Each structure stands twice: as C-alpha cells, then as structure tokens.
CSV table of C-alpha atoms and ligand atoms in Angstrom, one decimal:
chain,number,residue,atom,x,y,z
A,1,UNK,CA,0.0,0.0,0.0
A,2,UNK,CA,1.2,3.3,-0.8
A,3,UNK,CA,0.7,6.7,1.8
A,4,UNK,CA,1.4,10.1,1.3
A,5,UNK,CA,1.2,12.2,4.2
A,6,UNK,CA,1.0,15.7,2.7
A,7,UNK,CA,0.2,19.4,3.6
A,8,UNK,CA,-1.7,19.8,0.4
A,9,UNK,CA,-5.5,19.9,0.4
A,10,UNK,CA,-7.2,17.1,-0.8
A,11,UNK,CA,-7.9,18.8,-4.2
A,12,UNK,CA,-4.0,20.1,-4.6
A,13,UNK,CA,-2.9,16.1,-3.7
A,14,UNK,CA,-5.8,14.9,-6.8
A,15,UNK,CA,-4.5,17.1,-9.4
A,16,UNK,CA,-0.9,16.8,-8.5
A,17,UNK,CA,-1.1,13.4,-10.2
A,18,UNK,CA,0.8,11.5,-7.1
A,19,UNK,CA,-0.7,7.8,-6.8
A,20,UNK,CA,-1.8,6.8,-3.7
A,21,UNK,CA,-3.7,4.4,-2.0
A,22,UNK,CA,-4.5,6.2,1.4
A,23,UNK,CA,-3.4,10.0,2.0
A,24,UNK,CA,-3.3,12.1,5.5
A,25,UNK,CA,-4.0,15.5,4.0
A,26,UNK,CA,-4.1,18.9,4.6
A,27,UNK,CA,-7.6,18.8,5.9
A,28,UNK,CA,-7.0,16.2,8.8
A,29,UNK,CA,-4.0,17.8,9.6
A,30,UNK,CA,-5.6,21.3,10.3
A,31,UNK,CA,-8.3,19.5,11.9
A,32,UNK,CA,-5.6,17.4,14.4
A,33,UNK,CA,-3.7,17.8,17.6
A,34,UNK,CA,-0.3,18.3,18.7
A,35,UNK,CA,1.4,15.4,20.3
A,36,UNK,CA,1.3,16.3,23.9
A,37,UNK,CA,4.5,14.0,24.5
A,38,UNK,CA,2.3,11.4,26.8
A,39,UNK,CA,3.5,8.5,25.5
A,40,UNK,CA,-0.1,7.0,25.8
A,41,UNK,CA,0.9,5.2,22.5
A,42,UNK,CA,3.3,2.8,24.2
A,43,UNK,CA,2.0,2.8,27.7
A,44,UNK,CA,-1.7,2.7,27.7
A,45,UNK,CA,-3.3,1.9,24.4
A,46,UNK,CA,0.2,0.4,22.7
A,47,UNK,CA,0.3,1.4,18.9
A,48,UNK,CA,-2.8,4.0,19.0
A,49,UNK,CA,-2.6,7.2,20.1
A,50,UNK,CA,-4.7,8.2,22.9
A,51,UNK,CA,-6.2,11.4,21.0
A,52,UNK,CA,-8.8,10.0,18.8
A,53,UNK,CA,-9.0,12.7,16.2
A,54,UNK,CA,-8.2,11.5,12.4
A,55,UNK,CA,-4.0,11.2,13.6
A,56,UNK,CA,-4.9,9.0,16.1
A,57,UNK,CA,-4.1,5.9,14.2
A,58,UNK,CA,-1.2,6.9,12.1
A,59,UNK,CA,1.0,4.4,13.7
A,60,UNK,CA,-1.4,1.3,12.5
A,61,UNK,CA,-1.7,3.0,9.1
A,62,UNK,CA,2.4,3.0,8.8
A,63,UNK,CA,2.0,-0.6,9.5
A,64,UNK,CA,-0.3,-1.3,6.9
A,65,UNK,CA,2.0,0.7,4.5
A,66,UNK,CA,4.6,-0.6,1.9
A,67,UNK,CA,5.5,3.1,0.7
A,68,UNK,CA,5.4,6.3,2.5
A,69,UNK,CA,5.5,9.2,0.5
A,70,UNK,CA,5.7,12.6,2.6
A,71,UNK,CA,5.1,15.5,0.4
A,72,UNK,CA,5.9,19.2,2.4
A,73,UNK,CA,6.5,22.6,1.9
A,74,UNK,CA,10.4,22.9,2.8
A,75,UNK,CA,10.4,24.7,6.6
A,76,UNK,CA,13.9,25.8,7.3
A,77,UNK,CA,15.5,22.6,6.0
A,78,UNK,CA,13.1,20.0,6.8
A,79,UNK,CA,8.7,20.0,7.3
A,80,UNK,CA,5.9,22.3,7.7
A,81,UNK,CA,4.4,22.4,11.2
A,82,UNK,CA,1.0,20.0,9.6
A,83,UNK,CA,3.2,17.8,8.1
A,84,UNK,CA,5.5,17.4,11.5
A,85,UNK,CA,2.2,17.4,13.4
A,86,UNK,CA,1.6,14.0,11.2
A,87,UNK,CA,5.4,12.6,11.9
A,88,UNK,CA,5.3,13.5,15.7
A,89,UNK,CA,1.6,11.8,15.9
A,90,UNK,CA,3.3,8.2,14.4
A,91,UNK,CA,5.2,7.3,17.4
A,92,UNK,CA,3.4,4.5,18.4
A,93,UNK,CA,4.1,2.4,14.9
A,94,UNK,CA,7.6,2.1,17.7
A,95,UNK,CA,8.2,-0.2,20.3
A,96,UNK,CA,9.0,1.8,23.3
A,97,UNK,CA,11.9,-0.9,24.1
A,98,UNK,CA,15.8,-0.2,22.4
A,99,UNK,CA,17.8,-1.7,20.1
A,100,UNK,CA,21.3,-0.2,19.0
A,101,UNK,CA,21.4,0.2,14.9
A,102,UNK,CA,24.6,1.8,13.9
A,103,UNK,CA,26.5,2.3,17.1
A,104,UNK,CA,23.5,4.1,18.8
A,105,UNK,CA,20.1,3.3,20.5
A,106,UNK,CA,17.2,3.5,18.7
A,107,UNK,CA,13.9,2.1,19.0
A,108,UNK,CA,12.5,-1.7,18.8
A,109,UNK,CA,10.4,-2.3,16.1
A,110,UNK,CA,6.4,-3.1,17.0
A,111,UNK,CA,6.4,-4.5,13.7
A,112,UNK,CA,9.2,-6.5,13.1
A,113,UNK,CA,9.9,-7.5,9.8
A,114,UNK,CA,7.5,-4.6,8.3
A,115,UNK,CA,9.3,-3.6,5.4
A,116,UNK,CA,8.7,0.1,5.2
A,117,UNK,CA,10.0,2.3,2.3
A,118,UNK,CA,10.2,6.0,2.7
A,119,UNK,CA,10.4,9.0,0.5
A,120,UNK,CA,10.3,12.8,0.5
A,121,UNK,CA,9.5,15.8,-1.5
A,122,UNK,CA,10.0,18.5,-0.2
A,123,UNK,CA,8.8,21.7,-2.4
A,124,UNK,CA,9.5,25.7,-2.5
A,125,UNK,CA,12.6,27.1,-2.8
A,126,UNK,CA,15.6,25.6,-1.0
A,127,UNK,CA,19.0,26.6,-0.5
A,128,UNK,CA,21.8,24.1,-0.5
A,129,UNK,CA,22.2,23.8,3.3
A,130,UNK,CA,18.8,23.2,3.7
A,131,UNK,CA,18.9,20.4,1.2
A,132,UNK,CA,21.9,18.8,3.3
A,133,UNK,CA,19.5,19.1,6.3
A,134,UNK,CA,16.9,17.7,4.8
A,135,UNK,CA,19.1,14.7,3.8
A,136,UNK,CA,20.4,14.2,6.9
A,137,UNK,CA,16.8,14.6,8.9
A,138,UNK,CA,15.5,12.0,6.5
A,139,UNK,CA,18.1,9.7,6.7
A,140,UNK,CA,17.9,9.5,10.5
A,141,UNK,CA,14.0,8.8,10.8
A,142,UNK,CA,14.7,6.3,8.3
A,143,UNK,CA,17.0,4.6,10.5
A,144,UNK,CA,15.0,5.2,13.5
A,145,UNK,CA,11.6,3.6,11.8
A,146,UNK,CA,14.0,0.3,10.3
A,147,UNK,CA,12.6,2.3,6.7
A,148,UNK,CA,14.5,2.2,3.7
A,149,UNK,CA,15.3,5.7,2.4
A,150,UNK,CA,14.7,5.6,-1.3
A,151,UNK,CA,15.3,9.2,-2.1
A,152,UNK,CA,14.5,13.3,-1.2
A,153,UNK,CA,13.7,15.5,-3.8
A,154,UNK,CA,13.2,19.0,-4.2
A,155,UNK,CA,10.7,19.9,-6.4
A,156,UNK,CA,10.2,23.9,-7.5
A,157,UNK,CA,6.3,24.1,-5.7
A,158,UNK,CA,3.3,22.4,-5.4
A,159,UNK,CA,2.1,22.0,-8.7
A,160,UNK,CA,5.5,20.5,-10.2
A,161,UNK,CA,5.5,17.4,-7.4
A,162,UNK,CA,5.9,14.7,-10.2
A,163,UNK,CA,9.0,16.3,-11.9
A,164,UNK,CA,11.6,14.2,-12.1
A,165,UNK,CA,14.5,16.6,-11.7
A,166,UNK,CA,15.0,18.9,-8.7
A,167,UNK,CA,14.5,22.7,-8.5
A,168,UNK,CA,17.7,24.7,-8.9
A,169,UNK,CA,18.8,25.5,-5.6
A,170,UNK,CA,18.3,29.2,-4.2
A,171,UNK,CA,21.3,31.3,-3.1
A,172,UNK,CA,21.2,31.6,0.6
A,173,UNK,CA,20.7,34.9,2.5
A,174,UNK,CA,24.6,36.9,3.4
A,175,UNK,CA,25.0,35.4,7.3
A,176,UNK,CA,23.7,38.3,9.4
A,177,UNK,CA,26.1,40.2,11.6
A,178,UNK,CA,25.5,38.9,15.4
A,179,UNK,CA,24.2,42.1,17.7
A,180,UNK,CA,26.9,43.7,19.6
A,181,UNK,CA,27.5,43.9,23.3
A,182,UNK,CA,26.2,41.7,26.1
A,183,UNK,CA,22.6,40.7,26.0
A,184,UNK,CA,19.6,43.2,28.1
A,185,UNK,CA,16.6,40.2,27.7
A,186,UNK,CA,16.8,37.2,26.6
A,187,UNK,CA,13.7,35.0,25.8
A,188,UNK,CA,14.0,31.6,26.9
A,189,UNK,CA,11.4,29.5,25.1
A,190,UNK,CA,10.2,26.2,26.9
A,191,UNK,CA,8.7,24.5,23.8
A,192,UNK,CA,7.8,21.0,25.2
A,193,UNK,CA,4.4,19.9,25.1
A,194,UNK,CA,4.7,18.5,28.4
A,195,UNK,CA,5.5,22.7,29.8
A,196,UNK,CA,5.9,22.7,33.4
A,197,UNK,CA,6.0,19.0,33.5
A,198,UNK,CA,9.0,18.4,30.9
A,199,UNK,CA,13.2,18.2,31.1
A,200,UNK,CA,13.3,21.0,29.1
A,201,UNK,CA,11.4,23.7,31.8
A,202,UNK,CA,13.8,22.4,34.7
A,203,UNK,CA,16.7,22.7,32.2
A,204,UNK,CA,15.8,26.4,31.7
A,205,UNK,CA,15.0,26.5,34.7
A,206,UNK,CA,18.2,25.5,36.2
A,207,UNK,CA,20.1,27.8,33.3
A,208,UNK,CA,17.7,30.9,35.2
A,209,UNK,CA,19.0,30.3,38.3
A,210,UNK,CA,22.8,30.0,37.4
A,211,UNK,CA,22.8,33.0,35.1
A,212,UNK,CA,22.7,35.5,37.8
A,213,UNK,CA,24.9,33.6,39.6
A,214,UNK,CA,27.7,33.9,36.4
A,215,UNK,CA,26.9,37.4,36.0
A,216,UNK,CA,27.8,38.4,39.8
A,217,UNK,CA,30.9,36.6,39.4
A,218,UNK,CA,32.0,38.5,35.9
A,219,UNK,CA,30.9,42.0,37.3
A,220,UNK,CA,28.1,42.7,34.6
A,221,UNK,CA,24.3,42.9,35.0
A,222,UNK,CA,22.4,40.1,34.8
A,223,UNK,CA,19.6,40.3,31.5
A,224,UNK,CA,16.6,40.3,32.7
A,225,UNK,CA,14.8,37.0,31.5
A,226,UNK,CA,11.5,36.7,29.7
A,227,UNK,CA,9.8,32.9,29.6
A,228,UNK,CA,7.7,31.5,26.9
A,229,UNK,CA,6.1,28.6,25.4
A,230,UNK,CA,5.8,27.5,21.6
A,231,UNK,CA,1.7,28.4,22.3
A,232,UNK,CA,2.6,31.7,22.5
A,233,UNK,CA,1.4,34.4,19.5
A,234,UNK,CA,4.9,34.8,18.8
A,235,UNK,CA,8.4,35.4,20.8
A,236,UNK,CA,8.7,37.9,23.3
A,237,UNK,CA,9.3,41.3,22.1
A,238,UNK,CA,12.3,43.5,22.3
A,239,UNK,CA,15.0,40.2,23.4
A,240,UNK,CA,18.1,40.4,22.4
A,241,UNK,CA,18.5,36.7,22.7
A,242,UNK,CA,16.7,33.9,22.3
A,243,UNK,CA,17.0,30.1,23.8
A,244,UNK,CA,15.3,27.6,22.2
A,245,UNK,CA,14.5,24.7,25.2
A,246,UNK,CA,12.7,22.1,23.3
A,247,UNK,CA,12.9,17.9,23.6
A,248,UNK,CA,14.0,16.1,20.2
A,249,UNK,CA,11.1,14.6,18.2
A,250,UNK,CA,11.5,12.7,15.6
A,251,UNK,CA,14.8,13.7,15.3
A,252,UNK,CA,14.0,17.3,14.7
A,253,UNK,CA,12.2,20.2,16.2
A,254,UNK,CA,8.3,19.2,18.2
A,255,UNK,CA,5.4,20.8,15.4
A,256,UNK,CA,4.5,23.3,17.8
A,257,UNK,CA,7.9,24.7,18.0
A,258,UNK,CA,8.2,24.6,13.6
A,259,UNK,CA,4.5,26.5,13.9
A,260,UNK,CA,6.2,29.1,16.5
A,261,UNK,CA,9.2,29.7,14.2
A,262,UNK,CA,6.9,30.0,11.2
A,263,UNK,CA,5.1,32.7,13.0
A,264,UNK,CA,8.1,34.4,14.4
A,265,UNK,CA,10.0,34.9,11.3
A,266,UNK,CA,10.5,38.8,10.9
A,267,UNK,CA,9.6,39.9,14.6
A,268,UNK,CA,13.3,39.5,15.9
A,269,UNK,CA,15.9,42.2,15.1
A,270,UNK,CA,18.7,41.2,12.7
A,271,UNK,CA,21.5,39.5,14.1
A,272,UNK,CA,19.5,38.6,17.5
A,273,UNK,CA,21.3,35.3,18.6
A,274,UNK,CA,19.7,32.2,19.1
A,275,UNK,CA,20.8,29.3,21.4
A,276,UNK,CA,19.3,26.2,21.7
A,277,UNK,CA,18.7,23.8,24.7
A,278,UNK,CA,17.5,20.3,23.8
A,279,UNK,CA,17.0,17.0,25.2
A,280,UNK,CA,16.2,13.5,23.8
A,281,UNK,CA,15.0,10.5,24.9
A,282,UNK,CA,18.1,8.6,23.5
A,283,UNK,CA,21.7,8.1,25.0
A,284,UNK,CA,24.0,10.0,22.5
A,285,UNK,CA,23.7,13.6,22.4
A,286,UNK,CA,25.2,13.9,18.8
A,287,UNK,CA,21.7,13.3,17.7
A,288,UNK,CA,20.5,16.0,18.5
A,289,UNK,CA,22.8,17.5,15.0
A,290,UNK,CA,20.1,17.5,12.4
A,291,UNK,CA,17.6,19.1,14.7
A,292,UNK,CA,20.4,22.1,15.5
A,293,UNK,CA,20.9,22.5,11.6
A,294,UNK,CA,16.7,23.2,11.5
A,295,UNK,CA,17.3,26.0,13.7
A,296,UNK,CA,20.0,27.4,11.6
A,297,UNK,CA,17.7,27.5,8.9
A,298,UNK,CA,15.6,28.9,10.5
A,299,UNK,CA,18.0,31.7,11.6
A,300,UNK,CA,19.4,31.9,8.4
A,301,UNK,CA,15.6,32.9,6.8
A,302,UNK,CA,15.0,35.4,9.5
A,303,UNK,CA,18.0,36.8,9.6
A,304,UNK,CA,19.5,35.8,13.0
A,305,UNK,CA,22.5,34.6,14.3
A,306,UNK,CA,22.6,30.6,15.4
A,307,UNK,CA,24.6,30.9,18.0
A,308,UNK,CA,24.3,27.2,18.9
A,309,UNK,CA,23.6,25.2,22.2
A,310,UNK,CA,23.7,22.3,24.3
A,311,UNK,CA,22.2,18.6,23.7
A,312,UNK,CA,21.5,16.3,26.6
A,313,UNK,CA,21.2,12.6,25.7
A,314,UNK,CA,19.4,10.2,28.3
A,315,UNK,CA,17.2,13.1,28.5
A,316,UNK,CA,14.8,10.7,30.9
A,317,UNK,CA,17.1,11.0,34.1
A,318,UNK,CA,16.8,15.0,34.3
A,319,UNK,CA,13.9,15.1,36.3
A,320,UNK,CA,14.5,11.7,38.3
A,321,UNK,CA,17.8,13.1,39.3
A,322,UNK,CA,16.9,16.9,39.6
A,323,UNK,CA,17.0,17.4,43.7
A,324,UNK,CA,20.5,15.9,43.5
A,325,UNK,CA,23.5,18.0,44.0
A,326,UNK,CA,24.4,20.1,41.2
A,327,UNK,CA,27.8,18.9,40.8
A,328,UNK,CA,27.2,15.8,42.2
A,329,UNK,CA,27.5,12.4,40.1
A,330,UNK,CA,24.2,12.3,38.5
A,331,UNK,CA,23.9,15.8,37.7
A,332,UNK,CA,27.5,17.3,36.8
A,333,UNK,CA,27.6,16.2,33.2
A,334,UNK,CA,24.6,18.3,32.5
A,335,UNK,CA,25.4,21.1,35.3
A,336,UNK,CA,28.6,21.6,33.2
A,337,UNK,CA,27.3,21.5,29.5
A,338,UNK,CA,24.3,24.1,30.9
A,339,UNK,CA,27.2,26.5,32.7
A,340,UNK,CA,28.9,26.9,29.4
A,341,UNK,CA,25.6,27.8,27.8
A,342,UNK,CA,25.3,30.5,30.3
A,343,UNK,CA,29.2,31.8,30.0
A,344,UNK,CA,28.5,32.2,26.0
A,345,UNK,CA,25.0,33.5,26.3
A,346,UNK,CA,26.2,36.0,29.1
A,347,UNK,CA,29.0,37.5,26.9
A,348,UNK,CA,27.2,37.3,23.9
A,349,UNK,CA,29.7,34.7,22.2
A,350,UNK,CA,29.5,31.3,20.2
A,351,UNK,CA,28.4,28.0,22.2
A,352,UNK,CA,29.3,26.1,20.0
A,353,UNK,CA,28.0,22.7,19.8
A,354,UNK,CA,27.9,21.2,23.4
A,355,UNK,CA,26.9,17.5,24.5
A,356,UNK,CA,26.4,17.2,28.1
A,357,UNK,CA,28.0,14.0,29.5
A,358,UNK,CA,25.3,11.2,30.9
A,359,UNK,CA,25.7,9.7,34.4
A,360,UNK,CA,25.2,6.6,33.9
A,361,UNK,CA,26.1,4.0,30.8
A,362,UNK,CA,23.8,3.1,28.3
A,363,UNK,CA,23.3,-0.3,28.7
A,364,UNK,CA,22.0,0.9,32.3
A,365,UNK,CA,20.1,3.7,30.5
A,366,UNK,CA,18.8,1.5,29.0
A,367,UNK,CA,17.7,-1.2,31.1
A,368,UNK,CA,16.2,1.6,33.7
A,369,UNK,CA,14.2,2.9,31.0
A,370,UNK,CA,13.0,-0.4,29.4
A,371,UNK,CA,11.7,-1.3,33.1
A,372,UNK,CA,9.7,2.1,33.5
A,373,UNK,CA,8.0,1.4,30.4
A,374,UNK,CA,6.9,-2.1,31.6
A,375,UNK,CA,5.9,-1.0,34.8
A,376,UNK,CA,3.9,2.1,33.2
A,377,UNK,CA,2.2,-0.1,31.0
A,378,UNK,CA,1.3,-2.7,34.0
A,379,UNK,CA,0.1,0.4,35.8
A,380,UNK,CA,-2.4,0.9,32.7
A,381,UNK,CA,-3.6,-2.9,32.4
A,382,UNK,CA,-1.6,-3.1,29.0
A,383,UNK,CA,0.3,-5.2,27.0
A,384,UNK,CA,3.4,-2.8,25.8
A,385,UNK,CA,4.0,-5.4,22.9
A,386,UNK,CA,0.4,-5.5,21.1
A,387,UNK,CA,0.6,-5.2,17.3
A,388,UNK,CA,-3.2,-3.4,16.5
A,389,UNK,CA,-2.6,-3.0,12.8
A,390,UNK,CA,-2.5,-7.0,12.7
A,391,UNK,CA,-6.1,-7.2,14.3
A,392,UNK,CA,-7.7,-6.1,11.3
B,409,FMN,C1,6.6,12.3,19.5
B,409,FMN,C2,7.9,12.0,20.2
B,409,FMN,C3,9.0,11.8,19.4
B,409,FMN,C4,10.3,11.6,19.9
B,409,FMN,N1,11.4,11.5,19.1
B,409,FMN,C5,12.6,11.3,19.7
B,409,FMN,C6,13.7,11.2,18.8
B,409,FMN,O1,13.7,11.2,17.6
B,409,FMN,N2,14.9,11.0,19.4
B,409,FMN,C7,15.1,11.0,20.8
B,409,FMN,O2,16.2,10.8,21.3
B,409,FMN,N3,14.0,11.1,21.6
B,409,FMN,C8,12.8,11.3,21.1
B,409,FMN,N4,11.7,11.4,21.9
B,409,FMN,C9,11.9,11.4,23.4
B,409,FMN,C10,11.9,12.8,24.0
B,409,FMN,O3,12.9,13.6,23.3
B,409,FMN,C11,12.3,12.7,25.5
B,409,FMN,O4,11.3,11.9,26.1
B,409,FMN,C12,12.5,14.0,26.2
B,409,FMN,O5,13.2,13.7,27.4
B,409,FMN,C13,11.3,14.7,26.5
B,409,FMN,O6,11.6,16.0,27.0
B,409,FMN,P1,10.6,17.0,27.7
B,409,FMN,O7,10.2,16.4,29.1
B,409,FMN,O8,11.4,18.2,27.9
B,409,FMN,O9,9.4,17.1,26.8
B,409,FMN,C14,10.4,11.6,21.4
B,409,FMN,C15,9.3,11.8,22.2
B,409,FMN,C16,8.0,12.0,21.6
B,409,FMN,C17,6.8,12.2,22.5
C-alpha cells in the first residue's frame, strides 16, 4: 500500500497526479492535535494514540503501508508544522523498548519484519544547506523507523511534485552580523508539550538560576529573562536573545515549535542570537545535529545569528535526578554542558555545539528505562507489545 502524508488539500494532492492508496492531508491535519508528548501510544493503548481525532491511528496505518511518500512545503531545511504534526503523531508504529542500529540506540520495532519504504519531496525554494539538512533529517528517521530511504527530492512548488529533476537551488541569504555587546533580555522558550512538566522547563530553569549567579561573578548585569512557550502568539518582544528549550522529536524540532518559528520569522531584530537547549530521549547527544541544523535554517531565513547550544542525551534522568546536587555524580555532566551555555550567552559569544555528559552508561540507560515502560504499562492494564494494525 502506498501513503502520502502531505500538507496539500485534498484537491492540490488529486491534481498533482501523485498515486496513492490512502493520503493524511491537509484537511485532517488542520483539523488534528499536537502530540502532547504522553507516551499514551506505548503505555496505555500500545500502537494508538490516545487522541482519537483522524492522527490518532497513524501508527497502524504505517503498519499497513509498503511506501510512504511525505510530500511538504520545505520549513527551514526539513517539514511544515502540519506535516511534523503527522510525523510527531506516528510514534506508536515504535516499540517503546531499544535496540542499537549503527552504534547508537534506537527504537525496537512493534512491527518486526515490516518492510517500510520512505520517500520525500520537499517543495518551494531551498538553498543548498537546507537540502543537506533535509538529507540528513531523513536519513535518521529512516534509520530510526527500520525504513528504507529511497530518495529526497526538491521539487520547485506544489504544482510540479511529479517532476523528475530537482528545482535549482536558491542562493542563501549573506550570514547576518550577530548584535553587539552583552545581552539586556533574553527569551528563553520552553517548547515541550509536556511545559511545566518536561526536562526542558527544569533545564531552563536550572540555566535561570545560574545566570545570575555567572553574571555576579563577571561584574556585569544580569539580563533580565523573559519565559515562553511555543503556544505563544509569537516570541517575546524587544529580546536580544533567544533560547530555544525544546525535547528532540522525531529527530528534529516538536510541530508546535516549527509553527512558532513559522510565525516568528520577521519579529526579531537582525542579528538577534539564538541558542538552543534540547533534550532526547536517547543516550547520545550527537543526535540531536540535524535538529540544531533546522534552527540554523531557521536563523538563516529570519535573519539571526545561530549561535548554537547544548544537547542532553538520556534526556529521561533529568527530572528523576533533579534534587541531587548540582555537581554531584548524577547531575555534573549536564550542570557543566548548561554552565557553558550560560558563559557564552552571558558574553554574547558562540556555544558552539555542546553534549552534556550522561551519568550513567547506556546499557543501564537502557535497562532503567525499558523497566519504567513495563511497569507504566502494568500500571495501565496493557500489553506494551500488542501489534493493533495485525487485528484487522
Ligand atoms: C513524539 C515524540 C518523538 C520523539 N522522538 C525522539 C527522537 O527522535 N529522538 C530521541 O532521542 N527522543 C525522542 N523522543 C523522546 C523525547 O525527546 C524525550 O522523552 C525527552 O526527554 C522529553 O523531554 P521533555 O520532558 O522536555 O518534553 C520523542 C518523544 C516523543 C513524544
């Protein structure tokens, strides 16, 4: 069976001469929900998402599928906020449970053995980076969803989707020149769907508290901070830096956060910097790249300066370990990837790209979170290994 998932209308999708056997378009998109990052899909109703809007069963649908075709408008080198509503809302065609595939943890399949082919087009003008993005996005959800990548194209818009040959590439945008002198306010941006619940808020939240702590110690003022969430209108007004909190989904930015930037584009001042501050639910922080090189594309269209940030892998420990010591064993790693954050943000500089260290190793990472899925599913009377696409 072949599925495109697609942010055309129903009507654009018919006349763009695409075959298909079942599509997820436009319409159902608008009309769906955000994931809320419960995890309902592996814990309490395995393979289904617990929102039962027209996404709720994308994960049985992927199941059923031989070919998925996603068909986008190209959004800072990778989806539009619909079609990443449609990627984030598939989780659940996963098993909860790890396997390592090319050195690093990724998810068990719930369908072993599915062989799942997977294809993009991504249309609108491009420049080259984003097209390296895009590649590199695609390649890892691929790997992440056992899929077999059979190719990324770049078509000029909408209407020329069947084209064989890719658009030209555009010429990308002079870098902008990063604002000068130490930042007055700086947004930070807590753009998990699970807010005051999540990693992320007690990772900003923990970067809040040493910031004036950093700043007494260099002898300048602190900025005065300004919080926000990706349901916002747009980003604070009148920062002259922004951090980007946000957990890694799908091995890019959560939809909500793709809508925010969509909406944002033009309200910052040229040059405004932007840090990031992510965390994932697996072990090595280096995944967390392609999701860094959305933001720069981001920054690059709006004319900002990416300024860069800090990844935290094992992402499930912050909050289990968060009234430990600081420094102590569990929380120094982190601690000390955040404090660096907070020396560049503070003097207006670079952060480079920084991976905060996990405690622990991954095959206990592993195992600790394996067993918390199990006994979350218990907790809901479910069986964390049920297959639904198989019962009809
Ligand atoms: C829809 C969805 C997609 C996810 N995709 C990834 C992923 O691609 N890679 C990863 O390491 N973790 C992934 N995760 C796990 C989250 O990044 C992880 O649970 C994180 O710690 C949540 O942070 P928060 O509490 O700040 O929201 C995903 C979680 C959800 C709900």
């Amino acid at each position: 069976m072949r599925t495109i998932v697609c942010d055309l209308t129903r009507a654009q999708l018919s006349a763009s001469g695409l075959a298909h056997d079942a599509a997820i378009c436009r319409e159902e998109l608008a009309a769906g929900a955000d994931c809320t990052g419960c995890f309902g899909c592996w814990v309490r109703t395995p393979g289904a998402c617990v929102i039962r809007d027209d996404l709720g069963d994308l994960g049985v649908l992927l199941a059923r599928t031989d070919e998925l075709a996603v068909v986008s408008r190209m959004t800072f080198g990778w989806v539009s906020p619909l079609v990443k509503r449609a990627l984030d809302r598939s989780i659940g065609y996963l098993h909860p449970d790890f396997r390592v595939a090319d050195g690093q943890l990724h998810h068990r399949m719930r369908y072993a053995g599915h062989d799942l082919a997977l294809s993009l087009r991504l249309y609108g003008p491009s420049t080259g980076s984003e097209r390296a993005c895009a590649r590199a996005v695609a390649a890892a959800n691929a790997l992440n969803l056992g899929a077999r990548l059979t190719g990324v194209r770049f078509p000029a818009d909408e209407k020329d989707l069947a084209a064989e040959n890719d658009a030209p590439p555009v010429a990308a945008a002079e870098p902008p020149v990063p604002g000068r002198g130490l930042p007055r306010r700086v947004a930070l941006v807590n753009a998990s769907p699970r807010r005051s619940r999540s990693a992320t808020a007690r990772l900003l939240g923990d970067l809040a508290e040493a910031l004036p702590v950093y700043a007494r110690m260099a002898g300048v003022d602190a900025p005065e901070l300004v919080c926000a969430t990706a349901r916002d209108a747009g980003l604070p007004a009148g920062c002259d830096a922004v951090v980007l909190g946000y957990p890694l989904y799908v091995d890019a930015l959560p939809s909500g956060l793709v809508d925010l930037l969509v909406r944002a584009r033009g309200e910052l001042a040229p040059g405004t910097r932007v840090y990031a501050l992510a965390n994932m639910g697996f072990y090595e922080a280096e995944q967390v790249s392609p999701s860094f090189s959305v933001i720069e594309g981001f920054c690059a269209e709006a004319g900002l300066c990416w300024s860069g940030g800090v990844a935290v892998g094992a992402g499930g420990m912050v909050l289990p370990v968060a009234r430990t010591p600081r420094m102590g064993m569990m929380r120094r790693g982190v601690s000390e990837a955040v404090d660096q954050l907070v020396t560049a943000l503070l003097a207006g500089a670079d952060a480079g790209a920084i991976e905060a260290r996990p405690p622990v190793p991954r095959f206990a990472y592993k195992l600790a979170a394996e067993a918390q899925w199990r006994r979350l599913a218990r907790e809901h009377g479910a069986d964390l290994d049920a297959r639904p696409a198989d019962a009809g």
